[in-house]
PDB file of C-alpha atoms and ligand atoms in Angstrom:
ATOM      1  CA  MET W 202     169.505  71.119 108.556  1.00 96.00           C
ATOM      2  CA  LEU W 203     169.729  67.379 108.895  1.00 95.00           C
ATOM      3  CA  TYR W 204     167.398  66.324 111.682  1.00 94.00           C
ATOM      4  CA  SER W 205     167.099  62.989 113.417  1.00 94.00           C
ATOM      5  CA  HIS W 206     165.703  61.845 116.726  1.00 95.00           C
ATOM      6  CA  THR W 207     167.581  59.743 119.264  1.00 94.00           C
ATOM      7  CA  ASP W 208     164.679  58.370 121.309  1.00 95.00           C
ATOM      8  CA  VAL W 209     163.100  55.011 120.587  1.00 94.00           C
ATOM      9  CA  VAL W 210     159.846  53.234 121.432  1.00 92.00           C
ATOM     10  CA  PRO W 211     160.012  50.694 124.293  1.00 92.00           C
ATOM     11  CA  ALA W 212     161.370  47.189 123.737  1.00 93.00           C
ATOM     12  CA  GLU W 213     160.197  43.866 125.173  1.00 92.00           C
ATOM     13  CA  HIS W 214     163.634  42.366 125.924  1.00 92.00           C
ATOM     14  CA  ASP W 215     162.537  38.737 126.041  1.00 93.00           C
ATOM     15  CA  LYS W 216     160.986  38.902 122.538  1.00 94.00           C
ATOM     16  CA  TRP W 217     164.317  39.883 120.982  1.00 95.00           C
ATOM     17  CA  VAL W 218     166.843  37.503 119.427  1.00 93.00           C
ATOM     18  CA  HIS W 219     169.620  39.868 120.582  1.00 95.00           C
ATOM     19  CA  HIS W 220     169.490  42.308 123.467  1.00 95.00           C
ATOM     20  CA  PRO W 221     167.736  45.447 122.178  1.00 95.00           C
ATOM     21  CA  PHE W 222     170.273  47.841 123.707  1.00 93.00           C
ATOM     22  CA  GLU W 223     173.542  46.084 122.877  1.00 92.00           C
ATOM     23  CA  ALA W 224     173.608  46.925 119.156  1.00 93.00           C
ATOM     24  CA  HIS W 225     174.564  43.382 118.155  1.00 95.00           C
ATOM     25  CA  LEU W 226     176.266  43.206 114.748  1.00 96.00           C
ATOM     26  CA  ASP W 227     175.752  39.858 112.992  1.00 94.00           C
ATOM     27  CA  SER W 228     178.016  38.283 110.370  1.00 95.00           C
ATOM     28  CA  ASP W 229     175.796  39.650 107.551  1.00 93.00           C
ATOM     29  CA  GLY W 230     176.337  43.178 108.785  1.00 91.00           C
ATOM     30  CA  ARG W 231     172.874  43.605 110.293  1.00 90.00           C
ATOM     31  CA  ILE W 232     172.678  45.629 113.480  1.00 92.00           C
ATOM     32  CA  TYR W 233     170.070  44.522 116.016  1.00 94.00           C
ATOM     33  CA  ALA W 234     169.244  47.433 118.268  1.00 95.00           C
ATOM     34  CA  ARG W 235     166.156  49.343 119.314  1.00 94.00           C
ATOM     35  CA  GLY W 236     166.065  52.385 117.086  1.00 94.00           C
ATOM     36  CA  SER W 237     168.706  51.160 114.661  1.00 92.00           C
ATOM     37  CA  GLN W 238     166.154  51.738 111.870  1.00 90.00           C
ATOM     38  CA  ASP W 239     164.013  54.405 113.503  1.00 91.00           C
ATOM     39  CA  MET W 240     166.071  56.348 113.133  1.00 92.00           C
ATOM     40  CA  LYS W 241     169.740  56.040 114.022  1.00 91.00           C
ATOM     41  CA  CYS W 242     170.521  54.590 110.595  1.00 89.00           C
ATOM     42  CA  VAL W 243     169.479  57.945 109.147  1.00 90.00           C
ATOM     43  CA  GLY W 244     171.398  60.038 111.704  1.00 93.00           C
ATOM     44  CA  LEU W 245     174.533  58.009 111.009  1.00 92.00           C
ATOM     45  CA  GLN W 246     174.089  58.387 107.255  1.00 90.00           C
ATOM     46  CA  TYR W 247     174.044  62.160 107.757  1.00 94.00           C
ATOM     47  CA  LEU W 248     177.292  62.030 109.727  1.00 96.00           C
ATOM     48  CA  GLU W 249     178.886  59.652 107.240  1.00 96.00           C
ATOM     49  CA  ALA W 250     177.847  61.852 104.319  1.00 95.00           C
ATOM     50  CA  VAL W 251     179.309  64.927 106.045  1.00 96.00           C
ATOM     51  CA  ARG W 252     182.530  63.020 106.803  1.00 97.00           C
ATOM     52  CA  ARG W 253     182.945  61.906 103.182  1.00 98.00           C
ATOM     53  CA  LEU W 254     182.099  65.289 101.706  1.00 97.00           C
ATOM     54  CA  LYS W 255     184.649  66.906 104.026  1.00 97.00           C
ATOM     55  CA  GLY W 256     187.185  64.275 102.966  1.00 98.00           C
ATOM     56  CA  TRP W 257     186.608  65.245  99.324  1.00 98.00           C
ATOM     57  CA  GLY W 258     187.086  68.907 100.167  1.00 98.00           C
ATOM     58  CA  PHE W 259     183.485  69.778  99.292  1.00 97.00           C
ATOM     59  CA  GLN W 260     182.462  73.323 100.248  1.00 96.00           C
ATOM     60  CA  PRO W 261     178.708  73.783 100.639  1.00 95.00           C
ATOM     61  CA  LYS W 262     177.208  77.132  99.647  1.00 95.00           C
ATOM     62  CA  ARG W 263     175.525  77.394 103.025  1.00 96.00           C
ATOM     63  CA  ASN W 264     176.126  75.919 106.477  1.00 96.00           C
ATOM     64  CA  VAL W 265     174.993  72.379 107.142  1.00 96.00           C
ATOM     65  CA  TYR W 266     173.593  71.739 110.617  1.00 96.00           C
ATOM     66  CA  VAL W 267     173.130  68.276 112.057  1.00 96.00           C
ATOM     67  CA  LEU W 268     170.461  68.101 114.740  1.00 95.00           C
ATOM     68  CA  PHE W 269     169.828  65.189 117.110  1.00 95.00           C
ATOM     69  CA  ALA W 270     166.653  65.707 119.141  1.00 93.00           C
ATOM     70  CA  PRO W 271     164.873  63.766 121.919  1.00 92.00           C
ATOM     71  CA  ASP W 272     161.207  62.852 122.482  1.00 92.00           C
ATOM     72  CA  GLU W 273     160.010  62.583 118.871  1.00 92.00           C
ATOM     73  CA  GLU W 274     158.155  59.375 119.684  1.00 90.00           C
ATOM     74  CA  ILE W 275     156.012  61.194 122.241  1.00 89.00           C
ATOM     75  CA  GLY W 276     155.276  64.293 120.206  1.00 86.00           C
ATOM     76  CA  GLY W 277     158.562  66.214 120.085  1.00 91.00           C
ATOM     77  CA  HIS W 278     157.219  68.960 122.355  1.00 92.00           C
ATOM     78  CA  ASP W 279     160.350  69.161 124.548  1.00 93.00           C
ATOM     79  CA  GLY W 280     162.787  68.616 121.678  1.00 93.00           C
ATOM     80  CA  ALA W 281     162.156  69.805 118.132  1.00 93.00           C
ATOM     81  CA  GLU W 282     159.208  72.010 119.117  1.00 94.00           C
ATOM     82  CA  LYS W 283     161.112  73.998 121.763  1.00 95.00           C
ATOM     83  CA  PHE W 284     164.147  74.217 119.514  1.00 95.00           C
ATOM     84  CA  SER W 285     162.082  75.465 116.571  1.00 94.00           C
ATOM     85  CA  LEU W 286     160.733  78.288 118.769  1.00 97.00           C
ATOM     86  CA  SER W 287     164.172  79.291 120.097  1.00 97.00           C
ATOM     87  CA  GLU W 288     166.339  82.275 119.207  1.00 97.00           C
ATOM     88  CA  VAL W 289     169.137  79.862 118.311  1.00 96.00           C
ATOM     89  CA  PHE W 290     166.988  78.225 115.647  1.00 96.00           C
ATOM     90  CA  ARG W 291     165.852  81.568 114.261  1.00 97.00           C
ATOM     91  CA  GLY W 292     169.477  82.681 114.060  1.00 97.00           C
ATOM     92  CA  LEU W 293     170.392  79.692 111.889  1.00 96.00           C
ATOM     93  CA  ASN W 294     168.054  80.911 109.127  1.00 96.00           C
ATOM     94  CA  VAL W 295     167.398  77.358 107.987  1.00 96.00           C
ATOM     95  CA  GLY W 296     166.474  76.998 104.325  1.00 95.00           C
ATOM     96  CA  ILE W 297     165.577  73.322 104.199  1.00 94.00           C
ATOM     97  CA  VAL W 298     165.200  70.515 106.720  1.00 93.00           C
ATOM     98  CA  LEU W 299     165.585  66.839 105.993  1.00 90.00           C
ATOM     99  CA  ASP W 300     164.048  64.730 108.695  1.00 86.00           C
ATOM    100  CA  GLU W 301     162.683  61.267 108.990  1.00 84.00           C
ATOM    101  CA  GLY W 302     162.159  58.650 106.308  1.00 74.00           C
ATOM    102  CA  LEU W 303     162.077  54.890 106.133  1.00 73.00           C
ATOM    103  CA  ALA W 304     165.094  52.613 106.108  1.00 73.00           C
ATOM    104  CA  SER W 305     165.557  51.225 102.607  1.00 77.00           C
ATOM    105  CA  PRO W 306     165.854  47.442 102.285  1.00 79.00           C
ATOM    106  CA  ASP W 307     167.843  47.780  99.044  1.00 86.00           C
ATOM    107  CA  GLU W 308     170.310  50.127  97.334  1.00 86.00           C
ATOM    108  CA  HIS W 309     167.708  52.762  96.478  1.00 86.00           C
ATOM    109  CA  TYR W 310     167.184  55.780  98.654  1.00 76.00           C
ATOM    110  CA  ARG W 311     163.566  56.877  98.597  1.00 76.00           C
ATOM    111  CA  ALA W 312     162.695  60.496  99.303  1.00 78.00           C
ATOM    112  CA  PHE W 313     159.540  61.284 101.258  1.00 77.00           C
ATOM    113  CA  TYR W 314     158.109  64.783 101.187  1.00 78.00           C
ATOM    114  CA  ALA W 315     155.321  64.546 103.736  1.00 77.00           C
ATOM    115  CA  GLU W 316     154.801  63.095 107.192  1.00 80.00           C
ATOM    116  CA  ARG W 317     151.680  61.695 108.764  1.00 89.00           C
ATOM    117  CA  SER W 318     150.687  63.261 112.047  1.00 91.00           C
ATOM    118  CA  PRO W 319     149.836  61.159 115.093  1.00 92.00           C
ATOM    119  CA  TRP W 320     146.382  61.304 116.629  1.00 96.00           C
ATOM    120  CA  TRP W 321     146.329  59.377 119.877  1.00 96.00           C
ATOM    121  CA  LEU W 322     142.682  58.561 120.471  1.00 98.00           C
ATOM    122  CA  VAL W 323     141.236  57.290 123.724  1.00 98.00           C
ATOM    123  CA  ILE W 324     137.565  56.306 123.676  1.00 98.00           C
ATOM    124  CA  LYS W 325     135.631  55.582 126.820  1.00 98.00           C
ATOM    125  CA  ALA W 326     132.273  53.938 127.373  1.00 98.00           C
ATOM    126  CA  VAL W 327     130.263  54.183 130.564  1.00 97.00           C
ATOM    127  CA  GLY W 328     127.119  52.320 131.559  1.00 94.00           C
ATOM    128  CA  ALA W 329     125.276  50.955 134.541  1.00 91.00           C
ATOM    129  CA  PRO W 330     127.167  48.083 136.208  1.00 91.00           C
ATOM    130  CA  GLY W 331     125.306  44.807 135.936  1.00 90.00           C
ATOM    131  CA  HIS W 332     125.334  41.251 137.182  1.00 93.00           C
ATOM    132  CA  GLY W 333     127.431  39.018 134.969  1.00 91.00           C
ATOM    133  CA  SER W 334     124.587  36.582 134.421  1.00 93.00           C
ATOM    134  CA  LYS W 335     122.174  39.078 132.803  1.00 93.00           C
ATOM    135  CA  LEU W 336     121.952  40.378 129.245  1.00 93.00           C
ATOM    136  CA  TYR W 337     121.632  44.160 129.215  1.00 89.00           C
ATOM    137  CA  ASP W 338     121.651  46.664 126.392  1.00 92.00           C
ATOM    138  CA  ASN W 339     124.044  49.613 126.619  1.00 93.00           C
ATOM    139  CA  SER W 340     126.605  48.157 129.011  1.00 95.00           C
ATOM    140  CA  ALA W 341     129.987  49.878 128.900  1.00 97.00           C
ATOM    141  CA  MET W 342     131.692  46.755 127.519  1.00 96.00           C
ATOM    142  CA  GLU W 343     129.068  46.228 124.820  1.00 96.00           C
ATOM    143  CA  ASN W 344     129.283  49.824 123.653  1.00 97.00           C
ATOM    144  CA  LEU W 345     133.066  49.764 123.609  1.00 98.00           C
ATOM    145  CA  LEU W 346     133.084  46.490 121.653  1.00 97.00           C
ATOM    146  CA  LYS W 347     130.709  47.977 119.065  1.00 97.00           C
ATOM    147  CA  SER W 348     133.132  50.855 118.550  1.00 98.00           C
ATOM    148  CA  ILE W 349     136.131  48.563 118.347  1.00 98.00           C
ATOM    149  CA  GLU W 350     134.347  46.552 115.653  1.00 98.00           C
ATOM    150  CA  ILE W 351     133.562  49.714 113.648  1.00 98.00           C
ATOM    151  CA  ILE W 352     137.144  50.949 113.995  1.00 98.00           C
ATOM    152  CA  ARG W 353     138.458  47.531 112.936  1.00 98.00           C
ATOM    153  CA  ARG W 354     136.366  47.666 109.757  1.00 98.00           C
ATOM    154  CA  TYR W 355     137.727  51.131 108.935  1.00 98.00           C
ATOM    155  CA  ARG W 356     141.269  49.896 109.609  1.00 98.00           C
ATOM    156  CA  ALA W 357     140.707  46.945 107.257  1.00 98.00           C
ATOM    157  CA  SER W 358     139.373  49.263 104.529  1.00 97.00           C
ATOM    158  CA  GLN W 359     142.543  51.363 104.730  1.00 97.00           C
ATOM    159  CA  PHE W 360     144.810  48.306 104.839  1.00 97.00           C
ATOM    160  CA  ASP W 361     143.006  46.836 101.798  1.00 98.00           C
ATOM    161  CA  LEU W 362     144.075  49.890  99.756  1.00 97.00           C
ATOM    162  CA  ILE W 363     147.719  49.091 100.540  1.00 96.00           C
ATOM    163  CA  LYS W 364     147.273  45.367  99.913  1.00 97.00           C
ATOM    164  CA  ALA W 365     145.666  46.085  96.537  1.00 97.00           C
ATOM    165  CA  GLY W 366     148.613  48.287  95.604  1.00 95.00           C
ATOM    166  CA  LEU W 367     146.372  51.358  95.266  1.00 96.00           C
ATOM    167  CA  LYS W 368     148.060  53.334  98.022  1.00 93.00           C
ATOM    168  CA  ALA W 369     151.442  53.425  99.764  1.00 88.00           C
ATOM    169  CA  ASP W 370     151.892  52.929 103.502  1.00 86.00           C
ATOM    170  CA  GLY W 371     152.133  56.666 104.130  1.00 87.00           C
ATOM    171  CA  ASP W 372     149.018  57.553 102.119  1.00 91.00           C
ATOM    172  CA  VAL W 373     146.382  55.881 104.258  1.00 96.00           C
ATOM    173  CA  VAL W 374     145.063  56.521 107.748  1.00 97.00           C
ATOM    174  CA  SER W 375     146.596  53.784 109.897  1.00 97.00           C
ATOM    175  CA  ILE W 376     144.980  52.729 113.156  1.00 98.00           C
ATOM    176  CA  ASN W 377     146.361  50.338 115.716  1.00 98.00           C
ATOM    177  CA  MET W 378     144.923  49.585 119.104  1.00 97.00           C
ATOM    178  CA  ALA W 379     147.406  50.447 121.838  1.00 97.00           C
ATOM    179  CA  PHE W 380     145.506  49.492 124.975  1.00 97.00           C
ATOM    180  CA  LEU W 381     142.300  48.122 126.420  1.00 97.00           C
ATOM    181  CA  LYS W 382     141.347  49.048 129.951  1.00 97.00           C
ATOM    182  CA  ALA W 383     138.315  47.545 131.630  1.00 95.00           C
ATOM    183  CA  GLY W 384     137.257  45.183 134.352  1.00 94.00           C
ATOM    184  CA  THR W 385     136.806  45.309 138.110  1.00 92.00           C
ATOM    185  CA  PRO W 386     140.000  44.197 139.898  1.00 92.00           C
ATOM    186  CA  SER W 387     139.723  41.482 142.507  1.00 91.00           C
ATOM    187  CA  PRO W 388     142.381  40.981 145.191  1.00 87.00           C
ATOM    188  CA  THR W 389     142.427  37.222 144.689  1.00 86.00           C
ATOM    189  CA  THR W 390     141.618  36.249 141.103  1.00 80.00           C
ATOM    190  CA  GLY W 391     142.761  39.238 139.051  1.00 91.00           C
ATOM    191  CA  TYR W 392     139.342  40.417 137.909  1.00 93.00           C
ATOM    192  CA  VAL W 393     135.815  39.975 139.183  1.00 93.00           C
ATOM    193  CA  MET W 394     134.183  37.569 136.735  1.00 93.00           C
ATOM    194  CA  ASN W 395     130.496  37.907 137.525  1.00 93.00           C
ATOM    195  CA  LEU W 396     130.183  41.676 137.128  1.00 93.00           C
ATOM    196  CA  GLN W 397     129.762  43.805 134.005  1.00 94.00           C
ATOM    197  CA  PRO W 398     131.963  46.846 134.661  1.00 95.00           C
ATOM    198  CA  SER W 399     130.604  50.390 134.462  1.00 96.00           C
ATOM    199  CA  GLU W 400     133.554  51.766 132.470  1.00 97.00           C
ATOM    200  CA  ALA W 401     135.653  50.532 129.597  1.00 97.00           C
ATOM    201  CA  GLU W 402     138.353  52.330 127.650  1.00 98.00           C
ATOM    202  CA  ALA W 403     140.466  51.700 124.582  1.00 98.00           C
ATOM    203  CA  GLY W 404     143.383  53.618 123.107  1.00 98.00           C
ATOM    204  CA  PHE W 405     144.429  53.823 119.464  1.00 98.00           C
ATOM    205  CA  ASP W 406     147.487  55.110 117.631  1.00 97.00           C
ATOM    206  CA  ILE W 407     146.165  56.801 114.494  1.00 98.00           C
ATOM    207  CA  ARG W 408     148.436  58.269 111.827  1.00 97.00           C
ATOM    208  CA  VAL W 409     146.884  60.813 109.501  1.00 97.00           C
ATOM    209  CA  PRO W 410     148.478  61.686 106.138  1.00 95.00           C
ATOM    210  CA  PRO W 411     148.463  65.352 105.057  1.00 92.00           C
ATOM    211  CA  THR W 412     146.130  64.449 102.193  1.00 90.00           C
ATOM    212  CA  ALA W 413     143.441  63.041 104.511  1.00 94.00           C
ATOM    213  CA  ASP W 414     140.145  64.830 105.058  1.00 95.00           C
ATOM    214  CA  THR W 415     140.635  65.565 108.745  1.00 95.00           C
ATOM    215  CA  GLU W 416     137.170  67.040 109.228  1.00 97.00           C
ATOM    216  CA  SER W 417     135.501  63.847 108.087  1.00 96.00           C
ATOM    217  CA  LEU W 418     137.795  61.829 110.344  1.00 97.00           C
ATOM    218  CA  GLU W 419     136.855  64.040 113.292  1.00 97.00           C
ATOM    219  CA  ARG W 420     133.178  63.524 112.439  1.00 97.00           C
ATOM    220  CA  ARG W 421     133.708  59.789 112.176  1.00 97.00           C
ATOM    221  CA  ILE W 422     135.239  59.711 115.665  1.00 98.00           C
ATOM    222  CA  ALA W 423     132.473  61.830 117.209  1.00 98.00           C
ATOM    223  CA  GLU W 424     129.543  60.184 115.406  1.00 97.00           C
ATOM    224  CA  GLU W 425     130.586  56.557 114.859  1.00 98.00           C
ATOM    225  CA  TRP W 426     133.535  55.615 117.049  1.00 98.00           C
ATOM    226  CA  ALA W 427     132.640  57.363 120.288  1.00 98.00           C
ATOM    227  CA  PRO W 428     129.091  58.705 119.906  1.00 98.00           C
ATOM    228  CA  SER W 429     127.620  60.342 122.962  1.00 97.00           C
ATOM    229  CA  TRP W 430     124.266  58.617 122.272  1.00 96.00           C
ATOM    230  CA  ARG W 431     126.065  55.332 123.032  1.00 96.00           C
ATOM    231  CA  ASN W 432     127.326  56.824 126.348  1.00 96.00           C
ATOM    232  CA  MET W 433     130.783  57.324 124.943  1.00 98.00           C
ATOM    233  CA  SER W 434     133.344  60.079 125.131  1.00 98.00           C
ATOM    234  CA  PHE W 435     136.773  60.522 123.592  1.00 98.00           C
ATOM    235  CA  ARG W 436     139.938  62.565 123.711  1.00 98.00           C
ATOM    236  CA  VAL W 437     142.621  63.039 121.078  1.00 97.00           C
ATOM    237  CA  SER W 438     146.203  64.069 121.806  1.00 93.00           C
ATOM    238  CA  ASN W 439     149.375  64.134 119.771  1.00 83.00           C
TER     239      ASN W 439
HETATM  240 ZN1   ZN Z 519     161.222  57.868 114.037  1.00 73.64          ZN
END
């Protein structure tokens, strides 16, 4: 079974040299399109390989199935997951699945045999609201900022392993902040400036390789990144 997904992550149109959904082909043969790398280049290689093999009269020993699935970027629950639980899938008696890899910048095709799993972490700090002119301990913003600083240091330690050539991209725990949510909205100026808000939240996209010690990562989240003694809570989804 040759699997690929057809969904893509969102695009900010105005940051693109070419429109992200027009699949612009430049004179060097580069295609500019959202998802052209992740992962339509792979899906098309599957089809092209099948087309050429058929052209050469190649007869595989077993059936080859080509699967295009939706919603991989948001967990695959309505696509690959439902399909993998279906009678249809069972009936195919699949022996091996090739799924996602990275686009290769040169002529070499690299094989990957493991995939990191996404942990989408949201941490939340709560605290007493306070006047913006006073210095308090334990405000929601302060506690969230402490966590962000700790998470940033962990992120840097993982990134340093890649930069030093000790580990490949897929072998470290990657963490990127996806959102920050805090502040008291004001109808006139956007946010109230002289108030320390009572809640602050941040979201992170974490990717965990199969070799990672997941228990220690869970402990790290509970004890260092969102400790209840700092009035913090967290949730993880994937
Ligand atoms: Zn992908």
